[in-house]
Coordinates of C-alpha atoms and ligand atoms in Angstrom, one line a residue:
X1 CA 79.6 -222.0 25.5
X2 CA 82.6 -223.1 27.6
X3 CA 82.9 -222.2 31.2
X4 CA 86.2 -220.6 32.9
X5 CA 86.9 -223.5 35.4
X6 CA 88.1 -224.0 38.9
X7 CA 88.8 -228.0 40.1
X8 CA 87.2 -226.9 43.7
X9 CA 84.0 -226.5 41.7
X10 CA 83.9 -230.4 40.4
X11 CA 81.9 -232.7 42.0
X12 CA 81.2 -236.3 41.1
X13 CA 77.7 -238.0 40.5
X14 CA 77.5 -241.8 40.1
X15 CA 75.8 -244.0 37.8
X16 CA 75.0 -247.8 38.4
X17 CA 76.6 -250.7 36.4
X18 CA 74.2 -254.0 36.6
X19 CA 74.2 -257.3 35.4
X20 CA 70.7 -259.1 34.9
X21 CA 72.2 -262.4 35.7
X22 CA 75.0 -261.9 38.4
X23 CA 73.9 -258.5 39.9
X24 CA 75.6 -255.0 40.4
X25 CA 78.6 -254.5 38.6
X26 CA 79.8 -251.4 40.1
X27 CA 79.2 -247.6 39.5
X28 CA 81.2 -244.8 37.2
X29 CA 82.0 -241.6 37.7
X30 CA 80.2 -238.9 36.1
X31 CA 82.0 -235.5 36.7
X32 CA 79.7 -232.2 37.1
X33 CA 80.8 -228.5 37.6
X34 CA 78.9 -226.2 40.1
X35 CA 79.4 -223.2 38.4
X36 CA 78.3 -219.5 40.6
X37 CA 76.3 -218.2 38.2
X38 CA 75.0 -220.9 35.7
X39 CA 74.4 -223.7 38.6
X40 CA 75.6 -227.3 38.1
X41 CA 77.0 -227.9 34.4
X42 CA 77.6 -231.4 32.7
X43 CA 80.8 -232.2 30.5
X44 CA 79.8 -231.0 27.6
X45 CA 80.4 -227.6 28.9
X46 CA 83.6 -227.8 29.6
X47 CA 84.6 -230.7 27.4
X48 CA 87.7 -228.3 25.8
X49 CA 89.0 -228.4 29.6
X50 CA 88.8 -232.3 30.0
X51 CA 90.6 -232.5 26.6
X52 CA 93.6 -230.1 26.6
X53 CA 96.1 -229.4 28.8
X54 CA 96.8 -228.4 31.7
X55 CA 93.4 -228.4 33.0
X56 CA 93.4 -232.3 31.7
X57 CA 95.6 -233.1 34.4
X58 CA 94.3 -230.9 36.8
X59 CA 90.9 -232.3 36.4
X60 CA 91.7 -235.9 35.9
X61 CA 94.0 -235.7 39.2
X62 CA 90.7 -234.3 40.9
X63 CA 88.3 -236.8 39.8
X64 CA 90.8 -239.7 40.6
X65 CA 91.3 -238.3 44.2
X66 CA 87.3 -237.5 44.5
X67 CA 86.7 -241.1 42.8
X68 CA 88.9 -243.0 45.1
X69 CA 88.0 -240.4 48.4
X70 CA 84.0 -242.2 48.0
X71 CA 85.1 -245.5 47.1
X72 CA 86.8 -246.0 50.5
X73 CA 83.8 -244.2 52.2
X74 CA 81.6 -246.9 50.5
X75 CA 83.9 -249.8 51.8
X76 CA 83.9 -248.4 55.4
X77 CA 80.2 -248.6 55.3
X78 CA 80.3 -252.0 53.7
X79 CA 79.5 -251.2 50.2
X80 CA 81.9 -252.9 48.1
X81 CA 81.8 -251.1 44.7
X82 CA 83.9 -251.2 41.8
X83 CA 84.4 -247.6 40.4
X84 CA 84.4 -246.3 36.9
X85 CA 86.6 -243.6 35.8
X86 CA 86.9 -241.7 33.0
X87 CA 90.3 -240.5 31.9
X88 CA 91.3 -238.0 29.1
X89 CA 93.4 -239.1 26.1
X90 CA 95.2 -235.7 27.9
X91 CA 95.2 -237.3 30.8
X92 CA 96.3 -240.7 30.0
X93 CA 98.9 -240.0 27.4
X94 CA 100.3 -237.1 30.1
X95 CA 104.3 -238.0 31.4
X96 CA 102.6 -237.6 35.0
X97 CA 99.8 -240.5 35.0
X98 CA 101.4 -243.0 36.3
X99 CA 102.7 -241.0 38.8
X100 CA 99.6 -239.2 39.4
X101 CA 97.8 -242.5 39.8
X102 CA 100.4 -243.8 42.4
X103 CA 99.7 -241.0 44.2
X104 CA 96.1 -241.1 44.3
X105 CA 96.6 -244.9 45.3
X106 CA 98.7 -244.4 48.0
X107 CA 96.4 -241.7 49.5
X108 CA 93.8 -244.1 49.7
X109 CA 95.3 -247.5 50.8
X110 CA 92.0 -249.3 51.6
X111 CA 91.1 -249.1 48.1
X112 CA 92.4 -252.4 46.5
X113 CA 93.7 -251.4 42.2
X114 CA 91.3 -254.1 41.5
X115 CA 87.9 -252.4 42.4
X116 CA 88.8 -249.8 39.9
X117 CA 88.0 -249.5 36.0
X118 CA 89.9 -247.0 33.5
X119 CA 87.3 -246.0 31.0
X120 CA 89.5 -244.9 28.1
X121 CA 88.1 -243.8 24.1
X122 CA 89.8 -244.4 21.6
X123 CA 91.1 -241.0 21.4
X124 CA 94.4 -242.2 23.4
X125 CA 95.4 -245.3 21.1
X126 CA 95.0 -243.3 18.2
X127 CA 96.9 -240.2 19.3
X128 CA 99.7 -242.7 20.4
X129 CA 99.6 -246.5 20.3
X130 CA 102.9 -247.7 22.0
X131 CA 102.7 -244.9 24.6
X132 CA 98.9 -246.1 25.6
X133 CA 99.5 -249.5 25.3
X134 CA 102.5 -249.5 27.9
X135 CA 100.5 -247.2 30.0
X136 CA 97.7 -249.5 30.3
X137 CA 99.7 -252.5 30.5
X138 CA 101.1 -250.6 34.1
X139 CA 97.3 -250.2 35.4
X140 CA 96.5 -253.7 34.6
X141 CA 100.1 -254.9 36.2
X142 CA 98.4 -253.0 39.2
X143 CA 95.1 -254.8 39.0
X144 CA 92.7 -252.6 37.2
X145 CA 90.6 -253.0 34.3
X146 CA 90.6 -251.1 31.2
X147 CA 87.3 -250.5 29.3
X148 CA 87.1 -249.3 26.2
X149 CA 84.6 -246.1 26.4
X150 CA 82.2 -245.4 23.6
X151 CA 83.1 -248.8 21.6
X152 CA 82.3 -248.8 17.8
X153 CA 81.8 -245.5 17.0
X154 CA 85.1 -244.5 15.8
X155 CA 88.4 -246.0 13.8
X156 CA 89.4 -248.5 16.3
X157 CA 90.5 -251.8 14.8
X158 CA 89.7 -255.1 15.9
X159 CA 93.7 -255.9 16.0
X160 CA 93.9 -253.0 19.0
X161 CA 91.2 -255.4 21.1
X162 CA 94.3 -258.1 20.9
X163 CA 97.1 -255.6 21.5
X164 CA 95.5 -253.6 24.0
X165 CA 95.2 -254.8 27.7
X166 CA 91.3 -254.1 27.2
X167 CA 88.6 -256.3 29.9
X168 CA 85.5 -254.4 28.9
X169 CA 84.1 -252.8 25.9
X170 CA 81.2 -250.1 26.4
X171 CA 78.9 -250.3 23.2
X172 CA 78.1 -246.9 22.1
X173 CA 74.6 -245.6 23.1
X174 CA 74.2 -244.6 19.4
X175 CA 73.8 -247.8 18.5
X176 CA 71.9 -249.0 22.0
X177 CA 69.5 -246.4 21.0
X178 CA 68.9 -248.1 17.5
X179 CA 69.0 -251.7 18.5
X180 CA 65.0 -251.9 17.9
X181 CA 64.5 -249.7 15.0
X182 CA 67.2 -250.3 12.6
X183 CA 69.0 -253.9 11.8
X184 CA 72.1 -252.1 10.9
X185 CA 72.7 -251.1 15.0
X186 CA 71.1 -254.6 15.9
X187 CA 73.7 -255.9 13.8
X188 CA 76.8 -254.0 15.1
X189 CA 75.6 -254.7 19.0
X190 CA 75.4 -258.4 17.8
X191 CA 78.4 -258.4 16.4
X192 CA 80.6 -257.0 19.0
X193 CA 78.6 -258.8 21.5
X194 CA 80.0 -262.1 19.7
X195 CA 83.2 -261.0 19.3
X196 CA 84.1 -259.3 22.7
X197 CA 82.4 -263.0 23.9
X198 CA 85.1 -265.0 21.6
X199 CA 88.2 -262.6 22.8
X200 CA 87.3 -263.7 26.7
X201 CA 86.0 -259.8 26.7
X202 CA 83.1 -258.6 29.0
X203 CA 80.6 -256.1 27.4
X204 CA 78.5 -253.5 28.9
X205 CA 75.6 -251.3 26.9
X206 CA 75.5 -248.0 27.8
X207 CA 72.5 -245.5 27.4
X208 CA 70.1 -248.0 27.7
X209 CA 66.5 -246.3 28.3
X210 CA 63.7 -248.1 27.9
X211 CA 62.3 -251.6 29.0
X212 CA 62.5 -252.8 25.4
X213 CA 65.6 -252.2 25.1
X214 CA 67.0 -254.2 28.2
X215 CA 64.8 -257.0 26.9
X216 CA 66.3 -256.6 23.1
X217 CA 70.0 -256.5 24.5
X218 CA 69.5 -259.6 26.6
X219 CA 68.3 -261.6 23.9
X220 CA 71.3 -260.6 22.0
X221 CA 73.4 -261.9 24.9
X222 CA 74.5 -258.4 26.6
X223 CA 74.0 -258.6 30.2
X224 CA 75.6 -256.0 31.5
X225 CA 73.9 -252.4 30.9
X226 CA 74.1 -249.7 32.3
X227 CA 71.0 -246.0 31.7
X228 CA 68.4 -244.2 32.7
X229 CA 65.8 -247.4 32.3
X230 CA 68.2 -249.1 35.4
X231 CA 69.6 -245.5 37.0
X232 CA 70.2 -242.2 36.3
X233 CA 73.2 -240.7 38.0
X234 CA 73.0 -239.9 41.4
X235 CA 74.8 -238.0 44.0
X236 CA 76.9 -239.9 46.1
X237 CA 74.6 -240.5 49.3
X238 CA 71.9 -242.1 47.4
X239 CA 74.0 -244.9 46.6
X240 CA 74.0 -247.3 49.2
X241 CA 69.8 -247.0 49.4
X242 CA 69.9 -247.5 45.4
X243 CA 72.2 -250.7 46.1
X244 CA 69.5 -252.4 48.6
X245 CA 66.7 -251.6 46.5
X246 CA 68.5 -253.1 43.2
X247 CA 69.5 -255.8 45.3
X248 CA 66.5 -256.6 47.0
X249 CA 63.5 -255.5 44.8
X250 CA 64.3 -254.7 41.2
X251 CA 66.8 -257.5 40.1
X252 CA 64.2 -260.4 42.3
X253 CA 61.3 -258.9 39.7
X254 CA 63.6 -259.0 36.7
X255 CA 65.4 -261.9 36.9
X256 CA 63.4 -265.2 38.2
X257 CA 66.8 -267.1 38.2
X258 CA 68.2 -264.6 40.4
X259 CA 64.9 -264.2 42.7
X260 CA 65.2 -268.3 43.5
X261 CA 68.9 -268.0 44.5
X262 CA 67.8 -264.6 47.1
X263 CA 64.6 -267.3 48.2
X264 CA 67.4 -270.3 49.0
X265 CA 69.8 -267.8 50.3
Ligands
C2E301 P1 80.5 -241.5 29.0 O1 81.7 -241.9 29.7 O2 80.2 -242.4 27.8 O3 79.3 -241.5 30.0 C1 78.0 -241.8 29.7 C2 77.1 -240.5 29.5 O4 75.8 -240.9 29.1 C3 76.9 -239.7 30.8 O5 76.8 -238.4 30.4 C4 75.6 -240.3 31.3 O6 74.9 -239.4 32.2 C5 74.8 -240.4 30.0 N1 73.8 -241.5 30.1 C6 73.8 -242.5 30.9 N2 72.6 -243.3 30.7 C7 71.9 -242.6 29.7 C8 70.7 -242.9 29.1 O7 70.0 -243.9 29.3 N3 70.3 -242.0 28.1 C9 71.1 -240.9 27.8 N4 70.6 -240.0 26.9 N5 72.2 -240.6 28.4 C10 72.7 -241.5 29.4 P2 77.6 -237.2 31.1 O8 77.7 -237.4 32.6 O9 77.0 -235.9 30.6 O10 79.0 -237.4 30.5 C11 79.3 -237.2 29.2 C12 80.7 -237.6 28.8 O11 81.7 -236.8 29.5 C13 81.1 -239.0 29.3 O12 80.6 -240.0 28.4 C14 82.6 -239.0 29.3 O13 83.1 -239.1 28.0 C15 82.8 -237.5 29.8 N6 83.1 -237.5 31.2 C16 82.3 -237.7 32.3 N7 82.9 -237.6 33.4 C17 84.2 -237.5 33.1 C18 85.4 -237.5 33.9 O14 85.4 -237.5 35.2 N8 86.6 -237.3 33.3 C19 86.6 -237.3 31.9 N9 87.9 -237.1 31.3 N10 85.5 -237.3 31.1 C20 84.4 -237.5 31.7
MG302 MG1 82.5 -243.6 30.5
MG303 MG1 80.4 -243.9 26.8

């Protein structure tokens, strides 16, 4: 059922980004809706509002400003993070993004373009090539990455990977979830794992859930994963105590590479 919506009710939860061999890649930001009656709501309650306009914009404008809002808190308490964001087709493809995102920037001046990520589907590209290629082009002119949200699971072509200013593809949990049962999902996170290695493009697995899993995707040569087996989302305040721990506990135990640089550190 969808929700009647007011942008004073969004708030933002955030969900770590790791790498097994270099370490924490950043978080993204997961939006949530405390609604009065029904308590707090995920996206797919209100996923017509993130999708048509106005609310879009509204929305997108929110997150951006609540997105960008933490990120400097974290750098004033020396917790450099690179932040996620999802943006709408709506959003993106809007007359206003640039302009919204220049504002958004220059309301928050300590935080550099380059510690933020536009997670985009492929919604956008589709809808209108051109107009979301030069659009992108003017966030990576400002120094952010573009990742491509949800890779692989619909009508994307390979040729868009060259034309589009893209630095990250997200493999689809569909097929993270089938990597161990079925060769055909092996195959596909395999195969864009190779290919996003060829194009100079980094790859992060999303939804990854159990232990096998993590194991599975590293022998494939994925990395960088990001799911409940490493963290679910949080609210903003755990953060910095989830950072340590990774840092400090988890990643030693995982990685013995990593543990002997910590040791000589
Ligand atoms: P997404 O961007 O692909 O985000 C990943 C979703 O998978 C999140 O759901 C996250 O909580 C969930 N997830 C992460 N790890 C696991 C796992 O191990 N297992 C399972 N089963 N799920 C996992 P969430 O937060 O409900 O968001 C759903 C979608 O809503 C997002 O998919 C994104 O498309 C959209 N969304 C979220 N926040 C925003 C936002 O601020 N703006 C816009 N426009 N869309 C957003
Ligand atoms: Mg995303
Ligand atoms: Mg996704």
């Amino acid at each position: 059922m969808e929700v009647k919506l007011d942008t004073g009710q969004l708030f933002l939860h955030f969900q770590p980004v790791v790498n097994l061999e270099s370490g924490l890649l950043g978080v993204e930001a997961l939006v949530r809706l405390r609604h009065p009656q029904r308590g707090v709501l995920l996206p797919a309650s209100f996923r017509k509002a993130l999708d048509h306009p106005p609310m879009s914009r509204r929305i997108g404008c929110s997150v951006l400003d609540m997105a960008l809002s933490q990120t400097a808190l974290w750098r004033r308490q020396g917790c450099h993070l690179r932040m996620a964001i999802n943006i709408s087709a709506c959003h993106l493809l809007d007359p206003q993004f640039r302009a919204d995102l220049h504002q958004a920037l220059d309301r928050h001046p300590d935080v550099p373009p380059e510690s933020l990520i536009l997670e985009i589907t492929e919604t956008a590209p589709m809808l209108d090539f051109e107009m979301a290629r030069k659009i992108l082009l003017t966030c990576e002119k400002l120094g952010m990455q573009i990742s491509l949200d949800d890779f692989g699971t619909g009508n994307a072509s390979l040729t868009w990977l060259q034309k589009l200013p893209a630095h990250i593809l997200k493999i689809d949990q569909s097929f993270v979830r089938g990597i161990l049962g079925d060769s055909r999902d092996h195959a596909i996170v395999s195969g864009i794992v190779t290919s996003a290695r060829l194009l100079g493009l980094e790859t992060v697995a999303e939804g990854v859930d159990t232990g096998d899993q993590i194991q599975r995707l590293r022998a494939i040569g994925c990395h960088s994963m990001q799911g409940y087996a490493i963290a679910r989302p949080m609210p903003p305040d755990d953060i910095p105590a989830w950072v340590d721990f990774f840092e400090e506990q988890w990643l030693a135990e995982m990685n013995p590479l990593f543990s002997s640089r910590i040791a000589a550190s």
